[in-house]
């Protein structure tokens, strides 16, 4: 009888161990991919404002100016100028009404998963990969209206991030602000291709 009890106990311990290891692997994978997605978005979006062309220009002058602006914003000097980025490291539940999936039907499960994530979740700022010219700050107690935007180039904040089971697709809402009344939010579908995340589709949600 004691032997049978020991066998049962060993089986239970073994099952619990497998369960714990499995959950830990899923958690580690989600944390890794979350950091990867946030790092990609920081790299893609943390860029200086493109200077507008002067008013009252002829079409020919406008084309020449547009070419020079394109060359400017493609240059290493422009892209690598000092940039201060305010990153909110709390991913929050979606607070925009999402009644219908605006994308293809094959994203329905991902879309519904995003809506079901109703608890905030933090990520660690120091785990985000960034270029050396970008300084990331996290002003926990500041609001958009109270912030001195002369010292901040951009603020990025994020909704909860939902992944497909194979971690090949993801969905979230990103909020981008360059001032207290200068911002917008987009619903993004991301795809992982050859181990690199990219934006596959996006939908403008709000603008201020």
Short mmCIF file of C-alpha atoms in Angstrom, two decimals:
data_model
loop_
_atom_site.label_atom_id
_atom_site.label_comp_id
_atom_site.label_asym_id
_atom_site.label_seq_id
_atom_site.Cartn_x
_atom_site.Cartn_y
_atom_site.Cartn_z
CA UNK A 1 0.00 0.00 0.00
CA UNK A 2 2.84 2.40 0.90
CA UNK A 3 4.61 1.55 -2.35
CA UNK A 4 1.49 2.35 -4.37
CA UNK A 5 1.09 5.64 -2.51
CA UNK A 6 4.72 6.56 -3.27
CA UNK A 7 4.20 5.74 -6.95
CA UNK A 8 1.11 8.00 -7.07
CA UNK A 9 2.98 10.82 -5.29
CA UNK A 10 5.90 10.53 -7.74
CA UNK A 11 3.53 10.70 -10.70
CA UNK A 12 1.83 13.81 -9.27
CA UNK A 13 5.20 15.50 -8.64
CA UNK A 14 6.32 14.61 -12.17
CA UNK A 15 3.13 16.04 -13.71
CA UNK A 16 3.43 19.24 -11.65
CA UNK A 17 7.08 19.59 -12.67
CA UNK A 18 6.20 19.22 -16.37
CA UNK A 19 3.39 21.74 -15.95
CA UNK A 20 5.68 24.24 -14.22
CA UNK A 21 8.42 23.93 -16.85
CA UNK A 22 5.89 24.28 -19.66
CA UNK A 23 4.33 27.42 -18.14
CA UNK A 24 7.76 28.91 -17.53
CA UNK A 25 8.76 28.33 -21.17
CA UNK A 26 5.58 30.02 -22.41
CA UNK A 27 6.15 32.98 -20.08
CA UNK A 28 9.78 33.31 -21.17
CA UNK A 29 8.78 33.16 -24.84
CA UNK A 30 6.11 35.84 -24.38
CA UNK A 31 8.50 38.14 -22.52
CA UNK A 32 11.18 37.68 -25.19
CA UNK A 33 8.79 38.37 -28.07
CA UNK A 34 7.22 41.34 -26.26
CA UNK A 35 10.65 42.93 -25.87
CA UNK A 36 11.39 42.15 -29.51
CA UNK A 37 8.16 43.82 -30.73
CA UNK A 38 8.64 46.92 -28.55
CA UNK A 39 12.27 47.22 -29.69
CA UNK A 40 11.17 46.99 -33.33
CA UNK A 41 8.54 49.70 -32.85
CA UNK A 42 11.04 51.98 -31.09
CA UNK A 43 13.51 51.51 -33.96
CA UNK A 44 10.82 52.10 -36.61
CA UNK A 45 8.97 55.06 -35.08
CA UNK A 46 11.55 57.03 -33.07
CA UNK A 47 12.49 59.37 -35.91
CA UNK A 48 12.79 63.18 -36.08
CA UNK A 49 9.94 65.23 -37.52
CA UNK A 50 10.21 65.66 -41.30
CA UNK A 51 10.58 69.40 -42.08
CA UNK A 52 7.72 70.77 -44.21
CA UNK A 53 8.50 72.52 -47.53
CA UNK A 54 8.01 76.32 -47.65
CA UNK A 55 4.70 77.77 -48.81
CA UNK A 56 4.03 79.37 -52.21
CA UNK A 57 6.31 77.12 -54.23
CA UNK A 58 5.93 76.20 -57.87
CA UNK A 59 5.52 72.51 -58.78
CA UNK A 60 9.11 72.32 -60.05
CA UNK A 61 10.47 73.97 -56.89
CA UNK A 62 8.34 71.67 -54.76
CA UNK A 63 9.71 68.57 -56.54
CA UNK A 64 13.28 69.77 -56.07
CA UNK A 65 12.63 70.56 -52.42
CA UNK A 66 10.94 67.17 -51.92
CA UNK A 67 14.00 65.43 -53.37
CA UNK A 68 16.33 67.33 -51.04
CA UNK A 69 14.09 66.53 -48.04
CA UNK A 70 14.08 62.84 -49.02
CA UNK A 71 17.89 62.86 -49.19
CA UNK A 72 18.06 64.62 -45.83
CA UNK A 73 15.80 62.21 -43.96
CA UNK A 74 17.61 59.22 -45.50
CA UNK A 75 21.02 60.40 -44.34
CA UNK A 76 22.84 58.85 -41.39
CA UNK A 77 23.34 62.29 -39.83
CA UNK A 78 19.59 62.95 -39.82
CA UNK A 79 18.58 59.51 -38.60
CA UNK A 80 21.22 59.39 -35.87
CA UNK A 81 20.69 62.82 -34.32
CA UNK A 82 19.99 62.81 -30.54
CA UNK A 83 16.41 61.74 -29.83
CA UNK A 84 14.64 61.70 -26.45
CA UNK A 85 11.86 59.12 -26.31
CA UNK A 86 9.33 58.85 -23.50
CA UNK A 87 8.24 55.21 -23.26
CA UNK A 88 5.31 54.20 -21.08
CA UNK A 89 6.26 50.68 -19.97
CA UNK A 90 2.74 49.74 -18.84
CA UNK A 91 0.75 47.99 -21.57
CA UNK A 92 -2.89 48.67 -20.86
CA UNK A 93 -6.16 46.96 -21.86
CA UNK A 94 -7.72 48.39 -25.01
CA UNK A 95 -9.81 51.46 -24.12
CA UNK A 96 -11.02 52.19 -27.65
CA UNK A 97 -14.30 50.60 -28.71
CA UNK A 98 -13.46 47.70 -31.01
CA UNK A 99 -16.69 46.11 -32.12
CA UNK A 100 -15.50 44.64 -35.40
CA UNK A 101 -12.21 43.38 -36.75
CA UNK A 102 -11.10 45.92 -39.41
CA UNK A 103 -8.68 43.43 -40.95
CA UNK A 104 -9.05 40.12 -42.76
CA UNK A 105 -11.10 37.37 -41.16
CA UNK A 106 -8.00 35.22 -40.53
CA UNK A 107 -7.06 37.67 -37.76
CA UNK A 108 -10.35 37.22 -35.89
CA UNK A 109 -8.89 35.02 -33.15
CA UNK A 110 -6.00 37.43 -32.62
CA UNK A 111 -8.41 40.36 -32.56
CA UNK A 112 -10.66 38.69 -29.98
CA UNK A 113 -7.66 37.76 -27.85
CA UNK A 114 -6.57 41.41 -27.76
CA UNK A 115 -10.01 42.49 -26.54
CA UNK A 116 -9.98 39.80 -23.85
CA UNK A 117 -6.75 41.01 -22.19
CA UNK A 118 -8.25 43.10 -19.40
CA UNK A 119 -5.30 43.53 -17.03
CA UNK A 120 -2.32 45.90 -17.45
CA UNK A 121 1.13 44.39 -17.86
CA UNK A 122 4.58 45.95 -17.53
CA UNK A 123 7.76 45.42 -19.47
CA UNK A 124 11.27 46.47 -18.43
CA UNK A 125 12.70 49.54 -20.14
CA UNK A 126 16.26 48.22 -19.85
CA UNK A 127 15.31 45.13 -21.91
CA UNK A 128 14.45 47.26 -24.94
CA UNK A 129 17.10 47.31 -27.65
CA UNK A 130 17.72 50.75 -29.14
CA UNK A 131 20.23 52.78 -31.11
CA UNK A 132 22.83 54.69 -29.13
CA UNK A 133 21.45 58.11 -30.20
CA UNK A 134 18.07 57.38 -28.56
CA UNK A 135 17.59 58.23 -24.87
CA UNK A 136 14.61 56.50 -23.30
CA UNK A 137 12.88 58.10 -20.33
CA UNK A 138 9.86 56.96 -18.34
CA UNK A 139 8.01 59.84 -16.70
CA UNK A 140 5.65 57.86 -14.52
CA UNK A 141 4.00 60.82 -12.80
CA UNK A 142 3.71 63.15 -15.82
CA UNK A 143 0.67 63.70 -18.03
CA UNK A 144 0.69 64.76 -21.68
CA UNK A 145 -0.50 68.27 -20.76
CA UNK A 146 2.03 68.75 -17.94
CA UNK A 147 5.05 67.58 -19.93
CA UNK A 148 7.68 70.02 -21.16
CA UNK A 149 7.69 68.92 -24.81
CA UNK A 150 10.80 70.97 -25.52
CA UNK A 151 12.77 68.24 -23.75
CA UNK A 152 10.86 65.27 -25.25
CA UNK A 153 10.75 64.38 -28.95
CA UNK A 154 8.09 61.68 -28.76
CA UNK A 155 6.04 59.56 -26.41
CA UNK A 156 5.12 55.94 -27.17
CA UNK A 157 2.54 54.00 -25.21
CA UNK A 158 1.06 50.60 -25.90
CA UNK A 159 -2.04 48.51 -25.35
CA UNK A 160 -1.74 44.91 -24.26
CA UNK A 161 -0.02 42.79 -26.88
CA UNK A 162 -1.72 39.64 -28.17
CA UNK A 163 0.27 36.90 -29.92
CA UNK A 164 -0.80 34.03 -32.12
CA UNK A 165 -0.03 30.57 -30.62
CA UNK A 166 3.08 30.19 -32.81
CA UNK A 167 4.29 33.75 -32.07
CA UNK A 168 4.37 34.56 -35.78
CA UNK A 169 1.71 37.28 -35.60
CA UNK A 170 0.82 39.93 -33.03
CA UNK A 171 -1.70 42.72 -32.57
CA UNK A 172 -1.75 45.86 -30.43
CA UNK A 173 -2.72 49.52 -30.37
CA UNK A 174 0.12 52.02 -30.26
CA UNK A 175 -0.23 55.65 -29.20
CA UNK A 176 2.24 58.16 -30.65
CA UNK A 177 2.49 61.71 -29.26
CA UNK A 178 4.76 64.63 -30.14
CA UNK A 179 2.87 67.12 -27.97
CA UNK A 180 -0.13 67.45 -25.66
CA UNK A 181 -2.48 67.88 -28.66
CA UNK A 182 -0.33 66.28 -31.34
CA UNK A 183 -0.80 62.55 -31.49
CA UNK A 184 -2.60 59.56 -32.92
CA UNK A 185 -3.21 55.89 -32.25
CA UNK A 186 -3.08 52.95 -34.64
CA UNK A 187 -4.16 49.34 -34.50
CA UNK A 188 -1.25 47.27 -35.80
CA UNK A 189 -0.97 43.74 -37.15
CA UNK A 190 2.63 42.56 -36.94
CA UNK A 191 4.18 39.58 -38.66
CA UNK A 192 7.43 37.81 -37.86
CA UNK A 193 9.33 36.97 -41.04
CA UNK A 194 12.75 35.29 -40.91
CA UNK A 195 12.98 36.11 -37.19
CA UNK A 196 12.32 39.84 -37.76
CA UNK A 197 9.09 41.62 -36.82
CA UNK A 198 7.45 43.95 -39.33
CA UNK A 199 4.19 45.87 -39.63
CA UNK A 200 1.88 43.98 -41.97
CA UNK A 201 -1.28 46.09 -41.63
CA UNK A 202 -2.37 49.16 -39.70
CA UNK A 203 -5.57 51.06 -39.06
CA UNK A 204 -5.79 54.63 -37.77
CA UNK A 205 -7.98 54.68 -34.66
CA UNK A 206 -7.79 58.19 -33.15
CA UNK A 207 -6.08 61.51 -33.85
CA UNK A 208 -5.62 64.63 -31.72
#
